[in-house]
Short mmCIF file of C-alpha atoms and ligand atoms in Angstrom, two decimals:
data_model
loop_
_atom_site.label_atom_id
_atom_site.label_comp_id
_atom_site.label_asym_id
_atom_site.label_seq_id
_atom_site.Cartn_x
_atom_site.Cartn_y
_atom_site.Cartn_z
CA MET Q 1 251.00 105.79 219.95
CA THR Q 2 249.56 103.64 223.07
CA PRO Q 3 246.38 101.83 222.45
CA ILE Q 4 243.34 103.57 223.27
CA THR Q 5 241.09 101.44 225.64
CA ARG Q 6 237.43 102.31 226.94
CA ASP Q 7 239.11 102.76 230.55
CA GLN Q 8 240.87 105.91 229.46
CA PHE Q 9 237.62 107.41 228.48
CA ASP Q 10 237.01 107.83 232.36
CA ASP Q 11 240.35 109.50 232.70
CA VAL Q 12 240.04 112.22 230.27
CA MET Q 13 236.27 112.56 229.62
CA VAL Q 14 233.73 115.06 231.45
CA PRO Q 15 231.60 112.02 232.89
CA ASN Q 16 228.09 113.23 231.06
CA TYR Q 17 228.17 110.12 229.13
CA ALA Q 18 228.58 106.32 230.15
CA PRO Q 19 229.57 104.82 226.89
CA GLY Q 20 229.34 100.91 226.33
CA LYS Q 21 232.43 98.52 226.91
CA ILE Q 22 233.31 98.27 223.20
CA ILE Q 23 235.21 100.78 221.25
CA PRO Q 24 233.77 100.80 217.34
CA VAL Q 25 236.36 101.58 214.76
CA ARG Q 26 234.93 100.76 211.33
CA GLY Q 27 231.52 100.85 209.68
CA ALA Q 28 229.95 99.52 206.21
CA GLY Q 29 226.38 99.70 205.26
CA SER Q 30 224.39 98.50 208.13
CA HIS Q 31 227.34 96.86 210.28
CA VAL Q 32 230.14 98.21 212.35
CA TRP Q 33 233.33 96.57 214.07
CA ASP Q 34 234.83 96.95 216.82
CA GLN Q 35 238.77 97.09 218.08
CA ALA Q 36 238.56 93.20 218.45
CA GLY Q 37 237.15 92.78 214.91
CA ARG Q 38 233.70 91.74 216.21
CA GLU Q 39 230.83 92.55 213.74
CA TYR Q 40 227.38 94.16 214.75
CA VAL Q 41 224.32 95.03 212.81
CA ASP Q 42 223.32 98.69 213.54
CA PHE Q 43 219.62 99.51 214.08
CA ALA Q 44 220.52 102.58 215.93
CA GLY Q 45 221.98 104.49 213.08
CA GLY Q 46 223.69 106.84 215.33
CA ILE Q 47 220.42 107.93 216.86
CA ALA Q 48 218.74 108.46 213.49
CA VAL Q 49 221.77 109.90 211.65
CA ASN Q 50 223.16 107.61 209.73
CA VAL Q 51 220.24 107.79 207.15
CA LEU Q 52 222.35 106.01 204.55
CA GLY Q 53 224.44 103.36 206.69
CA HIS Q 54 227.84 103.72 207.28
CA ALA Q 55 230.51 104.86 204.76
CA HIS Q 56 228.08 105.42 201.87
CA PRO Q 57 230.09 105.61 198.50
CA ALA Q 58 228.25 108.75 197.45
CA LEU Q 59 229.12 110.47 200.92
CA VAL Q 60 232.52 109.39 200.94
CA LYS Q 61 232.73 110.79 197.31
CA ALA Q 62 230.80 114.13 198.56
CA LEU Q 63 233.14 114.51 201.35
CA THR Q 64 236.55 113.84 199.55
CA THR Q 65 235.54 115.94 196.66
CA GLN Q 66 235.00 119.05 198.43
CA GLY Q 67 237.51 118.03 201.23
CA GLN Q 68 239.80 118.74 198.32
CA ALA Q 69 238.32 121.78 197.15
CA LEU Q 70 237.48 124.06 200.02
CA TRP Q 71 236.58 123.32 203.64
CA HIS Q 72 235.69 126.62 205.41
CA LEU Q 73 235.27 130.31 204.71
CA SER Q 74 232.79 131.87 207.21
CA ASN Q 75 229.66 133.69 206.37
CA VAL Q 76 231.58 136.85 205.26
CA MET Q 77 231.44 134.87 201.89
CA THR Q 78 228.61 132.43 200.56
CA ASN Q 79 229.87 129.30 198.88
CA GLU Q 80 228.20 126.92 196.23
CA PRO Q 81 227.50 123.83 198.23
CA ALA Q 82 225.34 126.06 200.89
CA VAL Q 83 223.22 127.73 198.30
CA ALA Q 84 222.86 124.75 196.31
CA LEU Q 85 221.80 122.65 199.55
CA ALA Q 86 219.26 125.60 200.43
CA LYS Q 87 217.70 125.46 197.16
CA LYS Q 88 217.15 121.88 197.16
CA LEU Q 89 215.57 121.87 200.77
CA THR Q 90 213.25 124.81 199.61
CA GLU Q 91 212.25 122.35 196.48
CA LEU Q 92 211.69 119.38 198.90
CA THR Q 93 209.56 121.36 201.69
CA PHE Q 94 207.22 124.10 202.50
CA ALA Q 95 210.16 126.53 202.95
CA ASP Q 96 211.11 129.46 201.62
CA LYS Q 97 214.36 130.26 203.28
CA VAL Q 98 216.90 128.39 205.37
CA PHE Q 99 219.57 129.16 208.08
CA PHE Q 100 222.26 126.48 208.54
CA CYS Q 101 223.90 125.50 211.49
CA SER Q 102 225.63 122.68 213.03
CA SER Q 103 223.35 120.81 215.13
CA GLY Q 104 219.62 120.07 216.10
CA ALA Q 105 219.76 122.20 219.32
CA GLU Q 106 221.14 125.15 217.44
CA ALA Q 107 218.27 124.63 214.72
CA ASN Q 108 215.71 124.72 217.36
CA GLU Q 109 217.38 127.72 219.21
CA ALA Q 110 217.36 129.58 215.73
CA ALA Q 111 213.84 128.31 215.33
CA LEU Q 112 212.87 129.63 218.79
CA LYS Q 113 214.76 133.27 218.51
CA LEU Q 114 213.33 133.71 215.03
CA ALA Q 115 209.81 133.24 216.66
CA ARG Q 116 210.34 135.43 219.63
CA ARG Q 117 211.53 138.16 217.10
CA HIS Q 118 209.11 137.54 214.47
CA ALA Q 119 206.55 138.49 217.36
CA PHE Q 120 208.61 141.19 218.86
CA VAL Q 121 208.78 142.90 215.39
CA ASN Q 122 205.18 142.61 214.43
CA PHE Q 123 203.31 142.53 217.61
CA GLY Q 124 205.68 143.94 220.39
CA GLN Q 125 207.30 142.89 223.62
CA ASP Q 126 204.35 140.91 225.30
CA LYS Q 127 203.92 138.53 222.69
CA HIS Q 128 206.89 136.39 223.64
CA GLU Q 129 205.33 133.10 225.06
CA ILE Q 130 206.34 129.91 223.95
CA ILE Q 131 204.32 126.82 224.22
CA SER Q 132 205.90 123.37 224.48
CA THR Q 133 204.67 119.71 225.48
CA LEU Q 134 205.72 117.51 228.39
CA GLY Q 135 207.79 114.97 227.34
CA SER Q 136 209.40 116.77 224.37
CA PHE Q 137 213.06 116.88 223.59
CA HIS Q 138 214.46 119.92 221.78
CA GLY Q 139 218.34 119.85 222.56
CA ARG Q 140 220.76 120.68 225.31
CA THR Q 141 221.55 124.33 225.27
CA LEU Q 142 219.78 126.39 227.92
CA PHE Q 143 216.96 127.70 225.75
CA THR Q 144 216.26 124.44 224.36
CA VAL Q 145 216.18 122.15 227.69
CA SER Q 146 213.90 124.99 229.05
CA VAL Q 147 211.68 124.51 226.15
CA GLY Q 148 211.83 120.83 226.09
CA GLY Q 149 209.33 119.11 228.53
CA GLN Q 150 211.52 116.74 230.59
CA ALA Q 151 212.41 118.71 233.97
CA LYS Q 152 215.49 116.30 234.41
CA TYR Q 153 217.34 117.86 231.57
CA LYS Q 154 216.89 121.33 233.35
CA GLU Q 155 217.65 120.62 236.83
CA GLY Q 156 220.57 122.63 238.45
CA PHE Q 157 220.92 124.71 235.43
CA GLU Q 158 218.26 127.18 236.79
CA PRO Q 159 217.37 129.98 236.34
CA THR Q 160 216.02 129.39 232.97
CA PRO Q 161 214.64 131.71 230.21
CA GLY Q 162 211.02 132.53 231.11
CA GLY Q 163 207.88 132.73 229.06
CA ILE Q 164 207.87 129.03 228.57
CA SER Q 165 204.94 126.77 229.18
CA HIS Q 166 204.21 122.95 229.05
CA VAL Q 167 200.83 121.14 227.94
CA PRO Q 168 200.38 117.35 227.90
CA TYR Q 169 201.24 115.94 224.28
CA ASN Q 170 198.35 114.99 222.04
CA ASP Q 171 195.83 116.94 224.15
CA LEU Q 172 194.37 119.75 221.85
CA GLU Q 173 191.94 121.05 224.62
CA ALA Q 174 195.05 121.75 226.99
CA LEU Q 175 196.70 123.67 223.87
CA ARG Q 176 193.53 125.66 223.41
CA ALA Q 177 193.18 126.52 227.12
CA GLN Q 178 197.10 127.48 227.06
CA ILE Q 179 197.29 129.49 223.91
CA SER Q 180 196.40 133.46 223.86
CA ALA Q 181 197.34 136.59 222.03
CA ARG Q 182 200.64 136.52 224.04
CA THR Q 183 201.83 133.22 222.50
CA ALA Q 184 204.82 133.90 219.98
CA ALA Q 185 205.08 130.01 218.82
CA VAL Q 186 204.14 126.31 219.47
CA ILE Q 187 206.90 123.76 219.18
CA LEU Q 188 206.27 120.16 218.32
CA GLU Q 189 207.64 117.22 217.40
CA PRO Q 190 205.34 115.64 214.93
CA ILE Q 191 206.49 112.11 216.69
CA GLN Q 192 207.86 112.63 220.14
CA GLY Q 193 211.24 110.51 219.66
CA GLU Q 194 213.32 110.93 222.98
CA GLY Q 195 209.80 111.05 224.83
CA GLY Q 196 209.20 107.25 223.69
CA VAL Q 197 208.35 107.35 219.90
CA THR Q 198 204.89 108.83 220.27
CA PRO Q 199 203.34 110.12 217.23
CA ALA Q 200 200.89 112.86 216.98
CA THR Q 201 197.53 112.38 216.26
CA GLN Q 202 196.24 113.80 213.02
CA ALA Q 203 193.36 115.90 214.99
CA TYR Q 204 196.00 117.34 217.20
CA LEU Q 205 198.60 118.74 214.67
CA GLU Q 206 195.72 120.15 212.37
CA GLY Q 207 194.02 121.58 215.54
CA ALA Q 208 197.49 123.11 216.57
CA ARG Q 209 197.79 124.63 213.05
CA GLN Q 210 194.46 126.19 213.58
CA LEU Q 211 194.95 127.65 216.98
CA CYS Q 212 198.03 129.28 215.90
CA ASP Q 213 196.39 130.89 213.22
CA GLU Q 214 193.70 131.85 215.34
CA HIS Q 215 196.08 133.59 217.92
CA ASN Q 216 198.85 134.79 215.43
CA ALA Q 217 201.27 132.17 216.57
CA LEU Q 218 203.71 130.47 214.70
CA LEU Q 219 203.92 126.55 214.42
CA ILE Q 220 207.35 125.35 214.68
CA PHE Q 221 207.86 121.80 214.02
CA ASP Q 222 210.96 120.16 215.30
CA GLU Q 223 211.74 117.46 212.70
CA VAL Q 224 215.21 116.92 213.88
CA GLN Q 225 214.62 113.22 214.67
CA THR Q 226 211.54 112.61 212.40
CA GLY Q 227 212.97 114.52 209.23
CA VAL Q 228 215.15 113.64 205.92
CA GLY Q 229 212.93 110.20 204.84
CA ARG Q 230 212.59 108.50 208.29
CA THR Q 231 209.22 108.37 208.05
CA GLY Q 232 208.78 107.57 204.53
CA GLN Q 233 208.42 110.89 203.35
CA MET Q 234 211.14 113.75 203.12
CA TYR Q 235 209.57 114.99 206.41
CA ALA Q 236 206.81 113.71 208.69
CA TYR Q 237 204.53 116.95 208.38
CA GLN Q 238 204.20 115.72 204.87
CA GLN Q 239 202.61 112.49 206.19
CA TYR Q 240 200.02 114.75 207.94
CA GLY Q 241 199.52 117.25 205.29
CA VAL Q 242 199.98 120.28 208.26
CA ARG Q 243 202.68 122.84 207.31
CA PRO Q 244 204.52 124.60 210.15
CA ASP Q 245 205.90 127.91 209.68
CA ILE Q 246 209.21 127.13 211.02
CA MET Q 247 211.00 123.62 211.03
CA SER Q 248 214.18 122.38 212.46
CA SER Q 249 216.47 119.47 210.73
CA ALA Q 250 219.48 118.04 211.81
CA LYS Q 251 220.62 114.63 212.58
CA ALA Q 252 219.87 112.65 209.26
CA LEU Q 253 220.71 116.03 207.35
CA GLY Q 254 224.05 115.27 207.38
CA GLY Q 255 224.37 111.46 207.26
CA GLY Q 256 227.01 111.48 210.03
CA PHE Q 257 228.56 114.72 209.14
CA PRO Q 258 227.35 117.60 211.66
CA ILE Q 259 224.95 120.30 210.01
CA GLY Q 260 221.59 121.52 211.20
CA ALA Q 261 219.05 123.76 209.42
CA MET Q 262 216.26 125.85 210.28
CA LEU Q 263 213.56 126.14 207.68
CA CYS Q 264 211.05 128.88 207.35
CA THR Q 265 208.40 130.81 205.25
CA ASP Q 266 208.92 134.14 203.27
CA ALA Q 267 206.44 135.50 205.77
CA VAL Q 268 208.58 135.22 208.87
CA ALA Q 269 212.03 134.92 207.59
CA PRO Q 270 212.73 139.10 207.34
CA SER Q 271 212.21 138.92 210.92
CA LEU Q 272 215.93 137.47 211.23
CA ALA Q 273 216.97 140.22 209.51
CA PHE Q 274 220.78 141.05 209.06
CA GLY Q 275 222.90 140.76 211.92
CA THR Q 276 220.09 139.38 214.45
CA HIS Q 277 221.75 135.65 214.47
CA GLY Q 278 224.70 133.80 213.07
CA SER Q 279 227.11 130.89 213.33
CA THR Q 280 230.63 130.56 212.45
CA TYR Q 281 230.22 126.72 211.11
CA GLY Q 282 226.52 127.18 209.58
CA GLY Q 283 226.47 126.45 205.89
CA ASN Q 284 230.25 125.28 206.08
CA PRO Q 285 230.89 124.02 202.11
CA LEU Q 286 232.27 120.65 203.52
CA ALA Q 287 228.95 119.94 205.76
CA CYS Q 288 226.49 121.38 203.06
CA ALA Q 289 228.31 119.21 199.96
CA VAL Q 290 227.70 115.78 201.98
CA SER Q 291 224.16 117.01 203.12
CA LEU Q 292 223.53 117.65 199.64
CA ALA Q 293 224.70 114.24 198.75
CA VAL Q 294 222.35 112.49 201.21
CA LEU Q 295 219.20 114.50 199.75
CA ASN Q 296 220.33 113.42 196.14
CA GLU Q 297 220.52 109.63 197.38
CA LEU Q 298 217.15 109.74 199.18
CA THR Q 299 215.45 111.50 196.27
CA LYS Q 300 216.24 108.76 193.59
CA PRO Q 301 213.32 106.89 192.52
CA GLY Q 302 212.27 104.27 195.02
CA VAL Q 303 214.33 104.82 198.06
CA LEU Q 304 211.80 106.69 200.38
CA ALA Q 305 209.09 104.15 199.10
CA SER Q 306 211.27 101.13 200.35
CA VAL Q 307 211.34 102.70 203.88
CA THR Q 308 207.44 101.64 204.25
CA LEU Q 309 208.44 98.42 202.95
CA LYS Q 310 211.24 97.99 205.59
CA ALA Q 311 209.30 99.05 208.27
CA GLU Q 312 206.72 96.38 207.55
CA ARG Q 313 209.56 93.86 207.34
CA PHE Q 314 210.62 95.07 211.04
CA ARG Q 315 206.98 95.12 212.19
CA ALA Q 316 206.35 91.32 210.97
CA GLY Q 317 209.52 90.09 212.36
CA LEU Q 318 208.70 91.99 215.77
CA ALA Q 319 205.25 90.49 215.92
CA ALA Q 320 207.07 87.21 215.36
CA ILE Q 321 209.28 87.52 218.08
CA ASP Q 322 206.67 88.72 220.14
CA GLU Q 323 204.34 85.59 219.69
CA HIS Q 324 206.95 83.58 221.63
CA TYR Q 325 207.78 86.14 224.33
CA GLY Q 326 204.96 88.38 224.86
CA LEU Q 327 207.05 91.39 226.03
CA PHE Q 328 205.86 93.84 223.67
CA HIS Q 329 202.68 95.99 224.97
CA GLU Q 330 202.84 98.24 221.57
CA VAL Q 331 204.93 98.95 218.51
CA ARG Q 332 204.44 102.30 217.18
CA GLY Q 333 206.39 105.13 215.29
CA MET Q 334 206.19 105.75 211.70
CA GLY Q 335 208.61 104.58 208.59
CA LEU Q 336 211.85 103.53 210.23
CA LEU Q 337 211.55 105.27 213.63
CA ILE Q 338 209.95 102.47 215.66
CA GLY Q 339 209.25 102.28 219.32
CA ILE Q 340 208.39 98.99 221.08
CA GLU Q 341 206.90 99.84 224.46
CA LEU Q 342 207.32 97.01 227.03
CA MET Q 343 204.77 95.13 229.02
CA PRO Q 344 204.19 96.80 232.52
CA ASP Q 345 206.14 94.07 234.31
CA TRP Q 346 209.11 94.86 231.89
CA HIS Q 347 208.97 98.99 232.49
CA GLY Q 348 212.33 100.18 233.51
CA LYS Q 349 214.05 97.44 231.90
CA ALA Q 350 214.31 98.85 228.25
CA LYS Q 351 218.06 99.03 228.82
CA ASP Q 352 218.89 95.79 230.04
CA ILE Q 353 217.48 94.52 226.49
CA VAL Q 354 219.60 97.01 224.68
CA GLY Q 355 222.74 95.69 226.71
CA ALA Q 356 221.79 92.06 226.13
CA ALA Q 357 221.49 92.93 222.33
CA LEU Q 358 224.84 94.43 222.15
CA GLU Q 359 226.23 91.11 223.81
CA GLU Q 360 224.65 89.54 220.90
CA GLY Q 361 226.02 91.90 218.22
CA LEU Q 362 222.93 94.15 217.56
CA MET Q 363 223.26 97.97 218.43
CA MET Q 364 219.89 99.40 219.00
CA LEU Q 365 218.53 102.36 221.29
CA VAL Q 366 216.01 103.12 224.09
CA ALA Q 367 213.49 106.15 224.26
CA GLY Q 368 213.04 106.45 228.10
CA PRO Q 369 213.06 103.49 230.50
CA ASN Q 370 210.39 101.57 229.15
CA VAL Q 371 210.64 101.79 225.15
CA LEU Q 372 212.87 100.09 222.66
CA ARG Q 373 213.72 102.17 219.50
CA PHE Q 374 215.16 101.35 216.20
CA ALA Q 375 216.15 104.26 213.86
CA PRO Q 376 218.55 102.19 211.09
CA SER Q 377 219.77 103.24 207.85
CA LEU Q 378 216.97 103.76 205.58
CA ILE Q 379 218.79 101.62 202.89
CA ILE Q 380 219.39 98.72 205.51
CA PRO Q 381 219.19 95.63 203.43
CA ASP Q 382 216.39 93.09 204.15
CA ALA Q 383 218.97 90.23 204.92
CA ASP Q 384 220.42 92.57 207.61
CA ILE Q 385 216.95 93.37 209.17
CA ASP Q 386 216.32 89.50 209.65
CA LYS Q 387 219.83 89.28 210.76
CA GLY Q 388 219.56 91.78 213.38
CA LEU Q 389 215.79 90.65 214.65
CA ALA Q 390 217.31 87.02 215.06
CA ARG Q 391 220.08 88.57 217.45
CA LEU Q 392 217.18 90.58 219.08
CA LYS Q 393 215.48 87.51 219.66
CA LYS Q 394 218.36 85.43 221.39
CA ALA Q 395 218.88 88.68 223.50
CA ILE Q 396 215.48 88.72 224.80
CA GLY Q 397 215.79 85.11 225.27
CA ASN Q 398 218.88 85.44 227.52
CA VAL Q 399 217.12 88.42 229.51
CA THR Q 400 213.97 86.29 230.10
CA GLY Q 401 215.59 82.96 230.44
CA ARG Q 402 212.96 81.67 228.34
C1 PLP V 1 218.29 115.00 218.95
C2 PLP V 1 217.47 115.58 218.76
C3 PLP V 1 217.53 117.19 219.24
C4 PLP V 1 218.99 118.00 219.58
O1 PLP V 1 219.83 117.34 218.34
P1 PLP V 1 221.28 117.77 218.58
O2 PLP V 1 221.93 117.65 217.33
O3 PLP V 1 221.84 116.54 219.39
O4 PLP V 1 221.44 119.16 219.13
C5 PLP V 1 216.55 118.06 219.06
N1 PLP V 1 215.14 117.65 218.70
C6 PLP V 1 215.00 116.47 218.63
C7 PLP V 1 213.51 116.11 218.55
C8 PLP V 1 215.93 115.27 218.77
O5 PLP V 1 215.71 114.05 218.34
#
């Protein structure tokens, strides 16, 4: 086989991505190595996916054990890992019932379809409207880009599905003005991830819950990015004490193996009756076995509690860096989903800092043009946090020339 190079990407791949120059080939814990053997600290976690870092022994074991037993059947049969995982998810959350799929967009697609169908079955066709928020991100299928609050992801794909409106995030009065008897569901991220790592206020989520109850509308939380331990609780809604009717989960749910889930209460589950929805891969035994191992690891004593401590270490380190450079306008987020909004004169330059960080051996993310983002492994060793932050400091020094 001829060696694979980054240049070949452009020859054979659709140009919807523009990957960096390096090609990673191996990962262990919070470290990644590229083709040249160069080592990187990983603060990106595959965009909030690799919640236990790379090649975690318990996940490798679950994958290989299940891989030797049974990979796939289809939903004409059920399987042991799928039922065990659903059981675990219902024990860990508000949910009574679970639907499995393979990604976040599909989990939201299922959530939105269930909400529409629930309204249709119980209240009739007129109750079909979906209210979402500006700046939100819910995936890249046609329905989920239509519900998402970022116009750029819809451009050129019109006509998009109708009956969808968008209101400013964290603005309860705007939601109150928009919601009506025609509203089937309100969909919210407890923390807007792609939109800039913006947490909802307590009053906003509580108010949204109350408004939904008053109008017989369902409250959907998109926890694709915030779920599975990221905030220091299993799901972010648990931090707020506000329960949704439907919740989507993916990303970290598989720790790197593709899986998504739509979770809901017994009150709404029957509306997704036999034959109304489905997925070939959903509930695949291989995916479910790995996901179950992820949840088993995260629910071990002390693991989620340590997320808060590690987040404090990040924040202290960031404060120390900023004493030197004065580049950070605000550090926000929850647990190990950390967003750093840059000062106004650095707006638009988040990408430059991420590029410079990669040069110094640090993988990190942006969340829009003005915000740096970290979503590392939840079990990242303190020494790796310190090592990564030292590289970030050097990178900022290179970019600022100070
Ligand atoms: C990543 C993300 C999605 C989409 O997940 P995919 O697995 O890429 O389809 C949906 N919602 C939120 C909040 C996300 O962060």
